PDB file of C-alpha atoms in Angstrom:
ATOM      1  CA  MET O  10     -40.787  10.906  24.882  1.00 34.00           C
ATOM      2  CA  GLN O  11     -36.301  12.268  25.767  1.00 35.00           C
ATOM      3  CA  SER O  12     -36.168  12.768  22.136  1.00 39.00           C
ATOM      4  CA  ASP O  13     -39.638  14.936  21.188  1.00 39.00           C
ATOM      5  CA  LEU O  14     -39.050  17.245  24.252  1.00 37.00           C
ATOM      6  CA  VAL O  15     -35.994  17.630  23.020  1.00 41.00           C
ATOM      7  CA  ASN O  16     -36.533  18.455  19.423  1.00 47.00           C
ATOM      8  CA  SER O  17     -40.059  20.582  21.146  1.00 46.00           C
ATOM      9  CA  SER O  18     -37.406  22.521  22.957  1.00 61.00           C
ATOM     10  CA  PHE O  19     -35.629  23.600  19.743  1.00 70.00           C
ATOM     11  CA  VAL O  20     -35.384  27.147  19.032  1.00 81.00           C
ATOM     12  CA  ARG O  21     -35.161  28.794  16.030  1.00 85.00           C
ATOM     13  CA  PRO O  22     -35.104  32.614  15.652  1.00 88.00           C
ATOM     14  CA  ALA O  23     -37.347  33.231  12.351  1.00 90.00           C
ATOM     15  CA  THR O  24     -34.877  36.979  11.903  1.00 92.00           C
ATOM     16  CA  PHE O  25     -32.048  37.895  14.019  1.00 93.00           C
ATOM     17  CA  PHE O  26     -31.653  41.439  14.499  1.00 93.00           C
ATOM     18  CA  ILE O  27     -28.318  43.007  13.816  1.00 92.00           C
ATOM     19  CA  ASN O  28     -27.589  45.708  16.156  1.00 89.00           C
ATOM     20  CA  GLY O  29     -24.288  46.111  16.001  1.00 84.00           C
ATOM     21  CA  PHE O  30     -24.056  50.199  14.737  1.00 80.00           C
ATOM     22  CA  SER O  31     -27.032  51.459  16.555  1.00 73.00           C
ATOM     23  CA  ASN O  32     -25.229  52.781  19.759  1.00 74.00           C
ATOM     24  CA  ILE O  33     -22.590  54.486  17.288  1.00 76.00           C
ATOM     25  CA  PRO O  34     -22.698  58.354  17.343  1.00 77.00           C
ATOM     26  CA  HIS O  35     -22.580  60.320  13.895  1.00 77.00           C
ATOM     27  CA  GLY O  36     -23.071  56.609  12.951  1.00 77.00           C
ATOM     28  CA  LYS O  37     -24.745  57.911   9.494  1.00 82.00           C
ATOM     29  CA  TYR O  38     -21.148  59.953   8.547  1.00 87.00           C
ATOM     30  CA  TYR O  39     -19.789  56.443   9.136  1.00 89.00           C
ATOM     31  CA  TYR O  40     -22.374  55.076   6.315  1.00 88.00           C
ATOM     32  CA  VAL O  41     -21.845  57.546   3.523  1.00 90.00           C
ATOM     33  CA  PHE O  42     -17.845  57.039   4.447  1.00 93.00           C
ATOM     34  CA  LEU O  43     -18.771  53.338   3.763  1.00 93.00           C
ATOM     35  CA  SER O  44     -20.883  53.927   0.897  1.00 94.00           C
ATOM     36  CA  LEU O  45     -18.220  55.433  -0.755  1.00 95.00           C
ATOM     37  CA  VAL O  46     -15.447  52.700   0.141  1.00 96.00           C
ATOM     38  CA  TYR O  47     -17.540  50.974  -1.610  1.00 96.00           C
ATOM     39  CA  ALA O  48     -17.995  52.894  -5.713  1.00 96.00           C
ATOM     40  CA  VAL O  49     -13.852  53.376  -4.553  1.00 96.00           C
ATOM     41  CA  THR O  50     -13.879  49.469  -4.707  1.00 96.00           C
ATOM     42  CA  VAL O  51     -16.028  48.653  -7.452  1.00 97.00           C
ATOM     43  CA  PHE O  52     -14.572  51.010  -9.687  1.00 96.00           C
ATOM     44  CA  GLY O  53     -11.022  50.244  -8.886  1.00 95.00           C
ATOM     45  CA  ASN O  54     -11.531  46.437  -9.108  1.00 96.00           C
ATOM     46  CA  LEU O  55     -13.419  45.504 -11.604  1.00 96.00           C
ATOM     47  CA  PHE O  56     -11.150  48.253 -13.841  1.00 95.00           C
ATOM     48  CA  ILE O  57      -8.258  45.543 -12.462  1.00 95.00           C
ATOM     49  CA  MET O  58     -10.346  42.998 -13.803  1.00 95.00           C
ATOM     50  CA  CYS O  59     -10.706  45.116 -17.600  1.00 95.00           C
ATOM     51  CA  VAL O  60      -7.407  45.784 -17.334  1.00 93.00           C
ATOM     52  CA  ILE O  61      -6.238  42.435 -17.184  1.00 94.00           C
ATOM     53  CA  TYR O  62      -8.712  41.276 -19.875  1.00 94.00           C
ATOM     54  CA  LEU O  63      -8.205  43.767 -22.673  1.00 92.00           C
ATOM     55  CA  ALA O  64      -4.293  43.460 -22.312  1.00 91.00           C
ATOM     56  CA  ARG O  65      -2.113  40.594 -23.693  1.00 90.00           C
ATOM     57  CA  ARG O  66       0.919  41.040 -21.922  1.00 90.00           C
ATOM     58  CA  LEU O  67      -1.350  40.530 -18.600  1.00 92.00           C
ATOM     59  CA  HIS O  68      -2.147  37.033 -19.832  1.00 93.00           C
ATOM     60  CA  THR O  69       0.213  35.073 -17.937  1.00 94.00           C
ATOM     61  CA  ALA O  70      -0.778  32.731 -14.658  1.00 94.00           C
ATOM     62  CA  LYS O  71       0.014  35.439 -12.168  1.00 93.00           C
ATOM     63  CA  TYR O  72      -2.537  37.394 -13.418  1.00 94.00           C
ATOM     64  CA  ILE O  73      -5.108  35.052 -13.483  1.00 96.00           C
ATOM     65  CA  ALA O  74      -4.786  34.851  -9.370  1.00 95.00           C
ATOM     66  CA  VAL O  75      -4.589  39.175  -9.334  1.00 94.00           C
ATOM     67  CA  PHE O  76      -7.687  38.593 -11.693  1.00 96.00           C
ATOM     68  CA  HIS O  77      -9.148  36.476  -9.172  1.00 96.00           C
ATOM     69  CA  LEU O  78      -8.806  38.527  -5.842  1.00 96.00           C
ATOM     70  CA  ALA O  79      -9.415  41.242  -8.005  1.00 96.00           C
ATOM     71  CA  PHE O  80     -12.866  38.798  -8.126  1.00 97.00           C
ATOM     72  CA  SER O  81     -12.978  37.915  -4.465  1.00 97.00           C
ATOM     73  CA  ASP O  82     -12.177  41.483  -3.126  1.00 96.00           C
ATOM     74  CA  LEU O  83     -15.500  42.661  -5.519  1.00 97.00           C
ATOM     75  CA  CYS O  84     -18.062  40.550  -4.311  1.00 97.00           C
ATOM     76  CA  GLU O  85     -16.499  40.383  -1.187  1.00 96.00           C
ATOM     77  CA  SER O  86     -17.544  43.583  -0.118  1.00 96.00           C
ATOM     78  CA  SER O  87     -20.711  43.651  -1.901  1.00 96.00           C
ATOM     79  CA  ALA O  88     -21.825  40.698   0.139  1.00 95.00           C
ATOM     80  CA  LEU O  89     -20.962  43.087   3.488  1.00 95.00           C
ATOM     81  CA  ILE O  90     -21.277  46.778   2.567  1.00 95.00           C
ATOM     82  CA  PRO O  91     -24.725  47.270   0.420  1.00 95.00           C
ATOM     83  CA  LYS O  92     -26.229  45.089   3.059  1.00 93.00           C
ATOM     84  CA  LEU O  93     -24.950  46.868   5.517  1.00 92.00           C
ATOM     85  CA  ILE O  94     -26.272  50.596   4.454  1.00 90.00           C
ATOM     86  CA  ASP O  95     -29.278  48.862   4.141  1.00 90.00           C
ATOM     87  CA  MET O  96     -29.360  47.773   7.090  1.00 89.00           C
ATOM     88  CA  PHE O  97     -28.286  50.634   9.283  1.00 87.00           C
ATOM     89  CA  LEU O  98     -29.362  53.798   7.425  1.00 84.00           C
ATOM     90  CA  PHE O  99     -32.441  52.234   6.429  1.00 85.00           C
ATOM     91  CA  ASP O 100     -34.043  50.780  10.054  1.00 84.00           C
ATOM     92  CA  HIS O 101     -33.555  47.191   8.252  1.00 88.00           C
ATOM     93  CA  GLN O 102     -31.713  45.159  11.012  1.00 91.00           C
ATOM     94  CA  ASP O 103     -34.721  42.215  11.115  1.00 93.00           C
ATOM     95  CA  VAL O 104     -32.267  40.307   9.040  1.00 93.00           C
ATOM     96  CA  LEU O 105     -34.572  36.491   8.228  1.00 94.00           C
ATOM     97  CA  TYR O 106     -32.857  33.140   9.619  1.00 93.00           C
ATOM     98  CA  GLU O 107     -32.264  31.602   6.132  1.00 93.00           C
ATOM     99  CA  SER O 108     -30.814  34.841   4.387  1.00 94.00           C
ATOM    100  CA  CYS O 109     -28.738  36.117   7.305  1.00 94.00           C
ATOM    101  CA  LEU O 110     -26.827  32.063   7.215  1.00 94.00           C
ATOM    102  CA  THR O 111     -25.827  32.922   3.545  1.00 95.00           C
ATOM    103  CA  ASN O 112     -25.123  36.106   3.630  1.00 94.00           C
ATOM    104  CA  MET O 113     -22.728  34.805   6.075  1.00 94.00           C
ATOM    105  CA  PHE O 114     -21.520  32.071   4.294  1.00 96.00           C
ATOM    106  CA  PHE O 115     -20.754  34.122   1.148  1.00 96.00           C
ATOM    107  CA  ILE O 116     -19.060  36.922   3.174  1.00 95.00           C
ATOM    108  CA  TYR O 117     -16.208  34.154   4.473  1.00 95.00           C
ATOM    109  CA  HIS O 118     -16.508  32.438   1.733  1.00 96.00           C
ATOM    110  CA  PHE O 119     -14.836  35.388  -0.336  1.00 96.00           C
ATOM    111  CA  MET O 120     -12.314  36.476   2.266  1.00 95.00           C
ATOM    112  CA  ASN O 121     -10.876  33.409   2.956  1.00 95.00           C
ATOM    113  CA  MET O 122     -11.010  33.610  -1.154  1.00 96.00           C
ATOM    114  CA  GLN O 123      -8.452  36.668  -1.130  1.00 96.00           C
ATOM    115  CA  SER O 124      -5.943  34.774   2.230  1.00 95.00           C
ATOM    116  CA  LEU O 125      -5.828  32.102  -0.599  1.00 95.00           C
ATOM    117  CA  THR O 126      -5.238  34.220  -3.572  1.00 96.00           C
ATOM    118  CA  LEU O 127      -2.134  35.939  -1.324  1.00 95.00           C
ATOM    119  CA  LEU O 128      -1.032  32.443  -1.028  1.00 95.00           C
ATOM    120  CA  ALA O 129      -0.887  31.586  -4.382  1.00 96.00           C
ATOM    121  CA  LEU O 130       1.236  35.006  -4.986  1.00 95.00           C
ATOM    122  CA  ALA O 131       3.208  33.996  -2.996  1.00 94.00           C
ATOM    123  CA  TYR O 132       3.540  30.671  -4.118  1.00 94.00           C
ATOM    124  CA  ASP O 133       3.672  31.862  -7.825  1.00 94.00           C
ATOM    125  CA  ARG O 134       7.047  34.625  -6.552  1.00 92.00           C
ATOM    126  CA  LEU O 135       8.593  31.819  -5.038  1.00 93.00           C
ATOM    127  CA  ILE O 136       8.971  30.052  -8.312  1.00 93.00           C
ATOM    128  CA  ALA O 137       9.529  33.132 -10.487  1.00 90.00           C
ATOM    129  CA  ILE O 138      12.917  33.660  -7.969  1.00 89.00           C
ATOM    130  CA  CYS O 139      14.520  30.567  -6.491  1.00 89.00           C
ATOM    131  CA  LEU O 140      13.984  28.417 -10.074  1.00 89.00           C
ATOM    132  CA  PRO O 141      13.090  31.457 -12.857  1.00 87.00           C
ATOM    133  CA  LEU O 142      14.329  28.632 -15.225  1.00 88.00           C
ATOM    134  CA  ARG O 143      11.521  26.315 -14.586  1.00 92.00           C
ATOM    135  CA  TYR O 144       9.180  28.882 -13.804  1.00 91.00           C
ATOM    136  CA  HIS O 145       7.127  28.992 -17.256  1.00 91.00           C
ATOM    137  CA  ALA O 146       6.913  25.313 -17.088  1.00 93.00           C
ATOM    138  CA  ILE O 147       5.289  25.104 -13.194  1.00 94.00           C
ATOM    139  CA  VAL O 148       3.636  27.881 -12.990  1.00 94.00           C
ATOM    140  CA  THR O 149       1.357  27.923 -16.046  1.00 95.00           C
ATOM    141  CA  LYS O 150      -1.562  29.552 -16.686  1.00 95.00           C
ATOM    142  CA  THR O 151      -3.908  26.030 -16.565  1.00 96.00           C
ATOM    143  CA  SER O 152      -2.184  24.984 -12.994  1.00 96.00           C
ATOM    144  CA  MET O 153      -3.587  28.192 -11.779  1.00 96.00           C
ATOM    145  CA  CYS O 154      -6.790  28.220 -12.853  1.00 96.00           C
ATOM    146  CA  LEU O 155      -5.845  24.672 -11.042  1.00 97.00           C
ATOM    147  CA  VAL O 156      -5.231  26.207  -7.999  1.00 96.00           C
ATOM    148  CA  ILE O 157      -7.998  28.371  -7.899  1.00 97.00           C
ATOM    149  CA  ALA O 158     -10.677  25.433  -8.883  1.00 97.00           C
ATOM    150  CA  ILE O 159      -9.352  23.813  -5.762  1.00 96.00           C
ATOM    151  CA  MET O 160      -9.342  26.317  -3.903  1.00 96.00           C
ATOM    152  CA  TRP O 161     -12.919  26.938  -4.564  1.00 97.00           C
ATOM    153  CA  MET O 162     -13.690  23.808  -3.898  1.00 97.00           C
ATOM    154  CA  PHE O 163     -12.405  23.614  -0.753  1.00 95.00           C
ATOM    155  CA  SER O 164     -13.651  27.377   0.971  1.00 95.00           C
ATOM    156  CA  VAL O 165     -17.296  26.084  -0.136  1.00 96.00           C
ATOM    157  CA  THR O 166     -16.644  22.611   1.454  1.00 95.00           C
ATOM    158  CA  PHE O 167     -15.684  23.875   4.987  1.00 94.00           C
ATOM    159  CA  PHE O 168     -17.845  26.967   4.767  1.00 94.00           C
ATOM    160  CA  SER O 169     -21.123  24.971   3.890  1.00 94.00           C
ATOM    161  CA  VAL O 170     -19.774  22.972   6.495  1.00 92.00           C
ATOM    162  CA  TYR O 171     -19.458  25.959   8.517  1.00 91.00           C
ATOM    163  CA  VAL O 172     -22.204  27.923   8.525  1.00 92.00           C
ATOM    164  CA  SER O 173     -24.679  24.476   8.889  1.00 91.00           C
ATOM    165  CA  PHE O 174     -23.243  24.415  11.713  1.00 89.00           C
ATOM    166  CA  VAL O 175     -24.964  26.733  13.116  1.00 90.00           C
ATOM    167  CA  ASN O 176     -29.324  25.243  12.163  1.00 88.00           C
ATOM    168  CA  ARG O 177     -27.761  22.896  15.306  1.00 86.00           C
ATOM    169  CA  LEU O 178     -28.251  25.191  18.209  1.00 88.00           C
ATOM    170  CA  SER O 179     -31.283  26.438  20.189  1.00 88.00           C
ATOM    171  CA  PHE O 180     -31.906  30.336  20.438  1.00 87.00           C
ATOM    172  CA  CYS O 181     -33.937  30.300  23.634  1.00 82.00           C
ATOM    173  CA  ARG O 182     -32.301  33.872  25.477  1.00 79.00           C
ATOM    174  CA  THR O 183     -32.586  36.745  22.080  1.00 86.00           C
ATOM    175  CA  ASN O 184     -32.009  37.014  18.642  1.00 90.00           C
ATOM    176  CA  VAL O 185     -30.126  40.699  19.255  1.00 91.00           C
ATOM    177  CA  VAL O 186     -26.326  40.376  17.045  1.00 91.00           C
ATOM    178  CA  ASP O 187     -24.265  42.656  18.319  1.00 88.00           C
ATOM    179  CA  SER O 188     -22.100  43.184  15.097  1.00 89.00           C
ATOM    180  CA  TYR O 189     -22.411  44.779  12.030  1.00 90.00           C
ATOM    181  CA  TYR O 190     -23.343  41.551   9.660  1.00 92.00           C
ATOM    182  CA  CYS O 191     -24.205  37.991  10.660  1.00 92.00           C
ATOM    183  CA  ASP O 192     -21.132  37.327  11.904  1.00 90.00           C
ATOM    184  CA  ILE O 193     -21.054  34.171  13.735  1.00 88.00           C
ATOM    185  CA  GLY O 194     -19.290  34.690  16.986  1.00 86.00           C
ATOM    186  CA  PRO O 195     -22.034  37.139  18.650  1.00 88.00           C
ATOM    187  CA  ILE O 196     -25.057  34.712  17.311  1.00 91.00           C
ATOM    188  CA  TYR O 197     -23.508  30.939  19.031  1.00 88.00           C
ATOM    189  CA  ARG O 198     -22.966  33.352  21.974  1.00 86.00           C
ATOM    190  CA  LEU O 199     -26.644  33.155  21.959  1.00 89.00           C
ATOM    191  CA  ALA O 200     -27.378  30.074  21.641  1.00 87.00           C
ATOM    192  CA  CYS O 201     -28.315  28.184  25.098  1.00 86.00           C
ATOM    193  CA  ASN O 202     -27.567  24.936  23.988  1.00 85.00           C
ATOM    194  CA  ASP O 203     -24.367  23.007  23.447  1.00 81.00           C
ATOM    195  CA  TYR O 204     -22.045  25.103  21.350  1.00 82.00           C
ATOM    196  CA  SER O 205     -18.349  24.050  21.682  1.00 84.00           C
ATOM    197  CA  ILE O 206     -18.259  22.788  18.282  1.00 85.00           C
ATOM    198  CA  ASN O 207     -19.102  26.003  17.183  1.00 83.00           C
ATOM    199  CA  VAL O 208     -16.127  27.716  18.986  1.00 85.00           C
ATOM    200  CA  LEU O 209     -13.565  24.465  17.531  1.00 87.00           C
ATOM    201  CA  PHE O 210     -14.504  26.085  14.173  1.00 84.00           C
ATOM    202  CA  ILE O 211     -13.904  29.591  14.397  1.00 86.00           C
ATOM    203  CA  LYS O 212     -10.416  28.481  16.148  1.00 86.00           C
ATOM    204  CA  LEU O 213     -10.095  25.810  13.457  1.00 87.00           C
ATOM    205  CA  SER O 214     -11.044  28.964  10.937  1.00 87.00           C
ATOM    206  CA  PHE O 215      -8.946  31.293  12.362  1.00 87.00           C
ATOM    207  CA  GLY O 216      -5.537  29.146  12.348  1.00 87.00           C
ATOM    208  CA  LEU O 217      -6.332  27.389   8.995  1.00 86.00           C
ATOM    209  CA  LEU O 218      -7.263  29.774   6.904  1.00 87.00           C
ATOM    210  CA  LEU O 219      -5.678  33.169   8.128  1.00 88.00           C
ATOM    211  CA  CYS O 220      -2.708  32.001  10.483  1.00 90.00           C
ATOM    212  CA  LEU O 221      -1.379  28.686   8.154  1.00 93.00           C
ATOM    213  CA  PRO O 222      -1.512  31.660   4.995  1.00 94.00           C
ATOM    214  CA  LEU O 223       0.207  34.183   6.694  1.00 94.00           C
ATOM    215  CA  ILE O 224       2.400  31.300   8.087  1.00 95.00           C
ATOM    216  CA  LEU O 225       3.610  30.037   4.204  1.00 95.00           C
ATOM    217  CA  ILE O 226       4.138  32.973   2.832  1.00 95.00           C
ATOM    218  CA  ILE O 227       6.576  33.816   5.316  1.00 94.00           C
ATOM    219  CA  ILE O 228       8.519  30.813   4.572  1.00 95.00           C
ATOM    220  CA  SER O 229       8.345  30.950   1.169  1.00 94.00           C
ATOM    221  CA  TYR O 230      10.061  34.940   1.767  1.00 92.00           C
ATOM    222  CA  VAL O 231      12.667  33.796   3.897  1.00 92.00           C
ATOM    223  CA  CYS O 232      13.090  31.278   1.106  1.00 92.00           C
ATOM    224  CA  ILE O 233      12.721  34.741  -1.722  1.00 90.00           C
ATOM    225  CA  SER O 234      15.502  36.541   0.685  1.00 88.00           C
ATOM    226  CA  LEU O 235      18.165  34.242   0.538  1.00 88.00           C
ATOM    227  CA  ALA O 236      17.437  32.841  -2.661  1.00 86.00           C
ATOM    228  CA  LEU O 237      17.948  36.883  -3.681  1.00 84.00           C
ATOM    229  CA  ARG O 238      21.279  37.009  -1.248  1.00 82.00           C
ATOM    230  CA  LYS O 239      22.765  34.162  -3.998  1.00 78.00           C
ATOM    231  CA  ILE O 240      22.068  36.798  -7.466  1.00 71.00           C
ATOM    232  CA  ALA O 241      24.869  38.761  -7.514  1.00 56.00           C
ATOM    233  CA  HIS O 242      24.163  41.617  -9.555  1.00 65.00           C
ATOM    234  CA  GLY O 243      22.369  44.543  -7.829  1.00 63.00           C
ATOM    235  CA  GLY O 244      20.231  45.418 -10.412  1.00 65.00           C
ATOM    236  CA  ASP O 245      19.002  42.265 -11.002  1.00 65.00           C
ATOM    237  CA  ARG O 246      18.043  41.903  -7.572  1.00 70.00           C
ATOM    238  CA  THR O 247      16.701  45.531  -7.786  1.00 74.00           C
ATOM    239  CA  LYS O 248      14.476  44.351 -10.105  1.00 71.00           C
ATOM    240  CA  ALA O 249      13.009  40.790  -8.239  1.00 70.00           C
ATOM    241  CA  ILE O 250      12.900  43.063  -5.359  1.00 76.00           C
ATOM    242  CA  LYS O 251      10.145  45.563  -7.227  1.00 75.00           C
ATOM    243  CA  THR O 252       8.170  42.583  -8.594  1.00 74.00           C
ATOM    244  CA  LEU O 253       7.570  41.683  -4.550  1.00 84.00           C
ATOM    245  CA  THR O 254       6.409  44.854  -3.305  1.00 85.00           C
ATOM    246  CA  SER O 255       2.649  45.141  -4.540  1.00 86.00           C
ATOM    247  CA  HIS O 256       2.659  41.667  -3.050  1.00 89.00           C
ATOM    248  CA  LEU O 257       3.755  42.115   0.619  1.00 91.00           C
ATOM    249  CA  LEU O 258       1.771  45.186   0.475  1.00 91.00           C
ATOM    250  CA  LEU O 259      -1.017  43.290   0.238  1.00 91.00           C
ATOM    251  CA  VAL O 260      -0.015  40.934   2.923  1.00 93.00           C
ATOM    252  CA  ALA O 261       0.779  43.716   5.088  1.00 92.00           C
ATOM    253  CA  ILE O 262      -3.357  45.314   4.468  1.00 92.00           C
ATOM    254  CA  PHE O 263      -4.953  42.282   3.925  1.00 93.00           C
ATOM    255  CA  TYR O 264      -3.212  40.457   7.480  1.00 93.00           C
ATOM    256  CA  LEU O 265      -1.419  42.753  10.614  1.00 90.00           C
ATOM    257  CA  PRO O 266      -5.250  44.584  10.727  1.00 88.00           C
ATOM    258  CA  TYR O 267      -6.830  41.002  12.007  1.00 85.00           C
ATOM    259  CA  LEU O 268      -3.933  39.385  13.898  1.00 85.00           C
ATOM    260  CA  SER O 269      -3.979  42.755  15.374  1.00 85.00           C
ATOM    261  CA  ILE O 270      -7.940  42.711  16.328  1.00 82.00           C
ATOM    262  CA  ASN O 271      -7.675  39.856  16.730  1.00 77.00           C
ATOM    263  CA  ILE O 272      -4.721  39.221  19.208  1.00 79.00           C
ATOM    264  CA  ILE O 273      -5.356  42.729  21.224  1.00 80.00           C
ATOM    265  CA  SER O 274      -9.299  41.173  21.890  1.00 73.00           C
ATOM    266  CA  PHE O 275      -7.596  38.242  23.428  1.00 72.00           C
ATOM    267  CA  THR O 276      -5.390  39.805  25.783  1.00 76.00           C
ATOM    268  CA  LYS O 277      -7.739  42.916  27.175  1.00 75.00           C
ATOM    269  CA  PRO O 278     -11.057  43.951  26.400  1.00 73.00           C
ATOM    270  CA  MET O 279     -12.267  45.933  23.831  1.00 74.00           C
ATOM    271  CA  ASN O 280     -14.674  48.984  23.774  1.00 75.00           C
ATOM    272  CA  PRO O 281     -18.106  46.936  21.670  1.00 75.00           C
ATOM    273  CA  ASN O 282     -17.884  50.019  19.109  1.00 78.00           C
ATOM    274  CA  VAL O 283     -14.593  50.382  18.313  1.00 81.00           C
ATOM    275  CA  ARG O 284     -14.566  46.532  18.254  1.00 82.00           C
ATOM    276  CA  ILE O 285     -17.763  47.004  15.352  1.00 86.00           C
ATOM    277  CA  ILE O 286     -14.979  50.345  13.871  1.00 88.00           C
ATOM    278  CA  ASN O 287     -12.198  48.215  13.640  1.00 88.00           C
ATOM    279  CA  ASN O 288     -13.879  45.367  12.319  1.00 89.00           C
ATOM    280  CA  SER O 289     -15.489  46.611   9.033  1.00 91.00           C
ATOM    281  CA  LEU O 290     -12.724  48.866   8.494  1.00 91.00           C
ATOM    282  CA  THR O 291     -10.505  45.389   7.984  1.00 92.00           C
ATOM    283  CA  GLN O 292     -13.136  44.094   5.734  1.00 93.00           C
ATOM    284  CA  THR O 293     -13.736  47.319   3.782  1.00 94.00           C
ATOM    285  CA  ILE O 294     -10.583  48.640   3.459  1.00 94.00           C
ATOM    286  CA  PRO O 295      -7.703  46.431   1.973  1.00 94.00           C
ATOM    287  CA  PRO O 296     -11.016  45.583  -1.011  1.00 95.00           C
ATOM    288  CA  MET O 297     -10.608  48.807  -2.043  1.00 95.00           C
ATOM    289  CA  LEU O 298      -6.776  49.354  -1.840  1.00 93.00           C
ATOM    290  CA  ASN O 299      -5.651  46.094  -3.296  1.00 92.00           C
ATOM    291  CA  PRO O 300      -6.440  47.681  -6.828  1.00 90.00           C
ATOM    292  CA  ILE O 301      -4.537  50.814  -5.861  1.00 90.00           C
ATOM    293  CA  ILE O 302      -1.690  48.926  -5.007  1.00 89.00           C
ATOM    294  CA  TYR O 303      -1.287  46.400  -8.013  1.00 83.00           C
ATOM    295  CA  THR O 304      -1.879  49.975 -10.463  1.00 80.00           C
ATOM    296  CA  LEU O 305       0.610  52.291  -8.990  1.00 79.00           C
ATOM    297  CA  LYS O 306       3.210  49.387  -8.213  1.00 80.00           C
ATOM    298  CA  THR O 307       3.286  47.051 -10.691  1.00 83.00           C
ATOM    299  CA  GLU O 308       5.355  48.541 -13.324  1.00 82.00           C
ATOM    300  CA  GLU O 309       3.642  45.248 -16.006  1.00 85.00           C
ATOM    301  CA  VAL O 310       0.108  46.901 -15.481  1.00 87.00           C
ATOM    302  CA  MET O 311       0.546  51.074 -15.772  1.00 87.00           C
ATOM    303  CA  GLN O 312       2.683  49.599 -19.245  1.00 87.00           C
ATOM    304  CA  SER O 313      -0.660  48.349 -20.296  1.00 87.00           C
ATOM    305  CA  ILE O 314      -2.876  51.179 -19.085  1.00 87.00           C
ATOM    306  CA  LYS O 315      -0.585  53.088 -21.175  1.00 86.00           C
ATOM    307  CA  ASP O 316      -0.215  50.682 -23.831  1.00 84.00           C
ATOM    308  CA  LEU O 317      -4.748  50.736 -24.121  1.00 84.00           C
ATOM    309  CA  TYR O 318      -4.965  54.266 -23.864  1.00 82.00           C
ATOM    310  CA  LYS O 319      -2.627  54.701 -27.355  1.00 83.00           C
ATOM    311  CA  ARG O 320      -4.799  52.333 -29.028  1.00 79.00           C
ATOM    312  CA  ASN O 321      -7.591  53.336 -27.931  1.00 75.00           C
ATOM    313  CA  LYS O 322      -6.949  56.540 -29.185  1.00 70.00           C
ATOM    314  CA  VAL O 323      -5.228  55.849 -31.731  1.00 65.00           C
ATOM    315  CA  LYS O 324      -8.871  54.016 -32.966  1.00 63.00           C
ATOM    316  CA  ASN O 325     -10.488  56.663 -31.833  1.00 61.00           C
ATOM    317  CA  ILE O 326      -8.341  59.129 -34.068  1.00 58.00           C
ATOM    318  CA  THR O 327      -9.357  55.935 -37.296  1.00 59.00           C
ATOM    319  CA  ASP O 328     -12.245  56.060 -36.990  1.00 57.00           C
ATOM    320  CA  ASN O 329     -12.552  59.905 -36.957  1.00 58.00           C
ATOM    321  CA  THR O 330     -10.908  60.183 -40.445  1.00 58.00           C
ATOM    322  CA  GLU O 331     -12.367  57.425 -41.769  1.00 56.00           C
ATOM    323  CA  GLN O 332     -15.657  59.258 -41.396  1.00 59.00           C
ATOM    324  CA  MET O 333     -14.607  62.655 -42.289  1.00 57.00           C
ATOM    325  CA  TYR O 334     -14.195  60.602 -45.536  1.00 54.00           C
TER     326      TYR O 334
END
């Protein structure tokens, strides 16, 4: 009898109303800005993926990880920005319950893949600098593909459980979500039954999937800096540092905004509009900047682009000559 009463009082809304940008003045200008960000993100990441695919010199373990980072950036932005623009620009803020959980899964999964891929790239640089003679034996294309496959299995499993725990919540107050997407934090706060396990999962994901990879990356760079001090020749040291610059920039623009926002929100109350704008920029700007940084800051990529351009130019000249005769 008591079990039937609990089940009958369990409430699951048909839709969630995403309310995040509704109270932000001149919001339409921000949606135009996000549209431009998305266009650059799509072009940049597809461009770097095509360059890696077409340039044989980039068919290495390291660039398998870079290709995967570009793919994750593209998928995360595609899961977030078009849906956001559709909701707030075209007033489709009512999102089906199942669609909301699906969107939540893909956004979190691909954000996590970005974090883990940056860790894989740090591992690649660690072996390259600290064990250069064994690098090609340890970091192979097969081993990098295996690492990425394990990352996918772990992330899909973790976030399937993570999102499924929303189904144990009863929403008997309101269905209005104060965020710009189906964000787990604002959603579990709408529940009127115990959501302590959801809070535990959020803390676990923050520590395990954001803080731990960053700590491991920092440890890897401490080891790299110690190894660089042992390199006697200044030119070799400079060359090694150049190979690290692009990765360090990617790590900085991905992790620092997330940590800053979380630290500020824990220490003092933040205006909801400021929090929403900051969070949305944190999620959308790094995927746009990553391919630009890798294109401009990596000599191998720049040289590959030049080679592909020359090869295509020669091919066009050859084709035109053949047509003339």
